[in-house]
Structures are given as C-alpha cells and as structure tokens.
Amino acid sequence: MSHRELLGALRRAYLRFYLQPDVLVHHLRKFTTPAIARNYLRSARIIFLP
Amino acid sequence: MSENGNGCRVLLLTPPRGLWRGRVEKPLLWTQPLGLAYVAAAVRERGHTVAILDAYSLGIPRRELRRHLEEFRPRVVGVSALTPQWPDAEALLGLVKELDHGVVTVAGGPHVSALPRETVAKPCVDVVVVGEGEAVMADLCDAVAGGSSLEEIPGTFVGRGGEVTAAPPREKNQQLDSVPFPAHDLLPHPSSYNPFPSWGTGGTFSSIVSGRGCPYDCCFCEVTSQQGKRYRLRSADNVFAEMEWLYREYGVSVFSFRDPSMICSRRRLLELCEAIVESGMKIAWTCNARANEIGAEKLEAMKAAGCRLIQYGIEVGNAEMLLKIKRLTREEVAEAVTATRRAGISAHGYFIFGFLEDTRETIRETMEFSRQLDLNSAGFATMVPFPGTAEYERCRSHGLLLTDDWRDYSVSGRLVYRHRS
C-alpha cells in the first residue's frame, strides 16, 4: 500500500466516523479554538476541510 | 533554581521545532516535558544548580537559545527528544558545542535510548542516557562536579574520540514513591500549556504519570523496551499528593494520566478515587486504559472522582490482528466502550492504519469497527515504526525502511517503510 492510499484511508475513516467534515470540525471546536481545530486537522493531513 | 558551591550548573532543554533548518516554529499544541522535570528534580536534590528551558513549547529561536546558554553558562546540557525531534536536538547540541566545546552534552529520551551507539557517535553528543534518566543524570552531574570519570555510570553510553564506552544497564527503580515530584517550578506555569484537545481542556492543565512499564509489549509502542515489562506503580497516596500539590500550588484542575494504563491495579485506583472525592477538589481528568482492565466498579469510582474521558488504544478492527497486536478481543473492546458510556464517561478510540499485516480489507474492518463501537470520538493515524519498537526491528530486518531521516517519523509525516501488500 502506498502512502497516498493510507492517507486516503485515514480521510475516509474520519469521514465515516464523523459522517461529515462539519461534524468533525464541530467536535474539535468543542475542545479548542476554530483555528487550532483547522490546523490540527491539517497537521493530520485531513484535507477535506471546508 | 538551587545554588550550591560544590554542584555544577545543569541546563535541561527541549529542542525547538524547526531549529535544524534555521526557522523555529511554535507548536500548536504542547504539554509539560515531564521527563525533564523529573530529571531536574532528581539532579537538584543532589545540590546542583538546575534550570529547564522548554524551548520547544516556547518556540525559542537560535539567537535566544544562544543568549540563554551564554547567560546560564552550564557545565552540563541535557536534551530530551522524541524521534521526529531528533534533528532539532542534534542542531541544539551542535550549538552548545559551538559556544563552548567543554560543556558536557547529554542526550536522553526514547529515541536515543533505542539508538545509543549511533547517537553517541555524533560529535555533538558526549553521553547518551538510556531509559529512565533521574538517577543516571544525577550520578553524571555528581561525576562532572567531582571531576571523576563519566564512563562507568550505569545506564550510559559515553563517546570520546570515536570510541564508545557502554556502561552496564541501570536497574529500574522499583520504588517510584521515592522519586521526587517533577520540578514544575522550573517550567512555565501550567496555565501556559496547551494540550491535545482530547487530553483535557477547560482549566489549568497538567500531565501526570502514576506508574511506569507495561506487560503488553505492543509491537508499535516503545514503552516496554524503555520502561520494562512489569507495571511499576506509585502508591495512591503518592499520586494523590502530587495532584493535590498541583491543584493547590498551581491551580491545576485538569489532569491527564499519561501511563499506558493507570487503571491496572483495582485497589490503587479505588484508593486514589476515594482520596480525590474526600478531598473535595473540583477536578477533571482523562486517562488511557486497556479494554480488558476496565469494569463497572472501577468506572463508577472514576466517574465520582472526576474522570471525564477514557482513551482506549484499539488500533485495529480485524479480530486476529487485535488479538495478536493488543491481546484483546473485539467483544472485550465493545464491552469496555459500552460500560464506559453507561458510567457517564466519554470514550475515545485510537486506531492505526498500515501495520505490515494490514490489507485493504483489514483497514476497512478497522473503519467499520470504529463506527460499530459506541465511541464519542476517534483518532486515526498511520503506523510509524519508531526506533525501540518491535515494528521498527521487523521493518529494518526485512529491509522495508525507506529512510532514516527522523523528521519523517511522525504520524503526519510521509510513509517511512515499504508496505508489503
């Protein structure tokens, strides 16, 4: 499996778990600031952010 | 900072992120470097003058580091680093040597403990401390202050002129209650730290460690190789005393237990929870736990004592892999998560994609399992074979490692090994 495939799997896992990006961002915002939530996701290469 | 005429001046640092490339960045999330704070307390107890510069958390650039070093004039500099931080640590130790070649430079932490010979062969590193650093570093500073040889101190690798001297390993401390509390007074105030959201928010935060070692020896985790295969636990009284001290002295009201499984001893957990309840402290805390060690009695006590989130390392969804990697069954995991939610505590699951056994099908099973469980939240990461883990040795022995550029050994870095499927 390539890195690209694994990152794709990560992205799908987050999407499937949280159902949609907004829910994930909302979940993270409960814990932190929107800016940190965005960067947190970017650092994890979650690239579907709105 | 303590002062003593016979001691030496010791500066302990975390490496600032990006120092290797000359552009330091402040991280988005950062927590107390507890390892250094433990070492600082032990070294200070021997009468040495100790300071900690948490250059990682503070994002201290090179010129500021230089100023700190010139002002403090240490005789010993210790740096602790995780694997992806090692290039920054090397740059930092290089700067120390550039300013004063006579300073004794010491590297510690899980990365160098796994690769002591390679590390001590670097010209900027004089000594590598392997494993837990408190007693080793204290002995080392005594030796520097007394002008005696550094080469016989158990738990060290010493490099000199291309020669490496490996001292015998250090016996692990079985009496953790005898270890002084971390020197929080030498760190920035706990309120200035910004932990991972899932570790705890909503108050002044501190990490805490209630024990060391882990018998489960998971292939992706370096805890067993660093801390041994036995749980070594602090007593409930000792852990509670540290929590109360942090609460009263620093206003810490949110704790995150960083042990692999702080719930492993039923008696100790119940004693600790009872002490917290009786104290009347208004605190919240999170912890890691193994799914096979949790139960209704523990959960009830934890909830009453302020536990609001338990983080379970689940890692995979395939039943065979789960048993092999975590020695857990899917039923144990599901029961633990359900019981946690029933007790009114949130449950977080950690999952890893990309074990060597993983296929597209098993990754799909992991995704499905994460959704079937009644988790409040989940985190997914790619597998990184960190030095010191069985997975690293397996990748290395099969010629699967793609790079030894440690900057890439991070869950958000590029893939560092060739996956077989």
Coordinates of N, CA, C and O in Angstrom, one line a residue, chain B residues 2 12 108 119-120 130 146 180 196 204 206 209 248 252 277 286 295 298 302 322 390 394 404:
Chain B
S2 N 18.3 25.9 42.3 CA 19.1 25.8 43.5 C 20.5 26.2 43.3 O 21.1 26.1 42.2
L12 N 18.7 21.9 31.2 CA 17.9 20.8 30.5 C 17.0 21.5 29.5 O 16.3 22.5 29.8
G108 N 18.9 12.3 25.9 CA 18.1 11.3 26.6 C 16.8 11.2 25.8 O 16.5 11.9 24.9
T119 N 23.8 7.4 18.3 CA 23.7 8.8 18.8 C 25.0 9.3 19.4 O 25.4 10.5 19.1
V120 N 25.6 8.5 20.2 CA 26.8 9.0 20.9 C 28.0 9.1 19.9 O 29.0 9.7 20.2
V130 N 20.4 6.0 28.8 CA 19.4 5.0 28.3 C 18.4 4.8 29.3 O 18.7 4.5 30.5
G146 N 32.6 16.5 40.5 CA 33.7 15.9 41.2 C 34.9 15.7 40.4 O 36.0 15.2 40.9
P180 N 11.4 12.2 43.4 CA 10.8 13.5 43.7 C 9.8 13.9 42.6 O 9.9 13.5 41.5
F196 N -3.2 18.5 23.9 CA -4.1 17.9 22.9 C -5.5 18.1 23.4 O -5.8 17.8 24.6
T204 N -6.7 24.8 34.0 CA -5.3 24.7 34.0 C -4.9 23.3 34.0 O -5.4 22.5 34.8
S206 N -2.3 19.8 33.6 CA -1.0 19.1 33.8 C -1.1 17.7 33.4 O -2.1 17.0 33.7
V209 N 2.0 11.2 35.7 CA 2.3 9.8 35.4 C 2.2 9.0 36.7 O 2.9 9.4 37.7
R248 N -3.3 22.9 44.5 CA -3.2 24.0 45.5 C -2.2 25.0 45.1 O -2.4 26.2 45.2
V252 N -4.0 23.7 39.1 CA -4.3 22.7 38.1 C -5.6 22.0 38.4 O -5.8 21.5 39.5
V277 N -12.2 12.2 45.9 CA -13.6 12.5 46.3 C -13.6 13.2 47.7 O -14.2 14.2 48.0
T286 N -8.4 12.8 32.6 CA -8.6 11.8 31.5 C -7.4 10.8 31.7 O -6.4 11.0 32.4
G295 N -13.9 -2.1 34.3 CA -15.1 -2.8 34.8 C -16.0 -1.8 35.5 O -15.6 -0.7 35.8
K298 N -14.8 0.0 38.8 CA -13.7 1.0 38.5 C -14.3 2.2 37.9 O -14.1 3.3 38.3
M302 N -14.3 6.0 39.2 CA -13.6 7.0 38.3 C -14.5 8.2 38.0 O -14.1 9.4 38.1
L322 N -6.2 -8.0 16.2 CA -6.5 -7.3 17.5 C -5.9 -8.2 18.6 O -5.2 -7.8 19.5
A390 N 9.1 -3.2 18.3 CA 9.3 -4.4 17.5 C 9.0 -4.2 16.1 O 9.7 -4.8 15.2
R394 N 11.4 -5.2 12.9 CA 10.8 -6.0 11.8 C 11.0 -5.3 10.5 O 11.5 -6.0 9.5
D404 N 16.1 7.0 7.0 CA 16.5 7.2 8.4 C 16.5 8.7 8.6 O 17.2 9.2 9.6

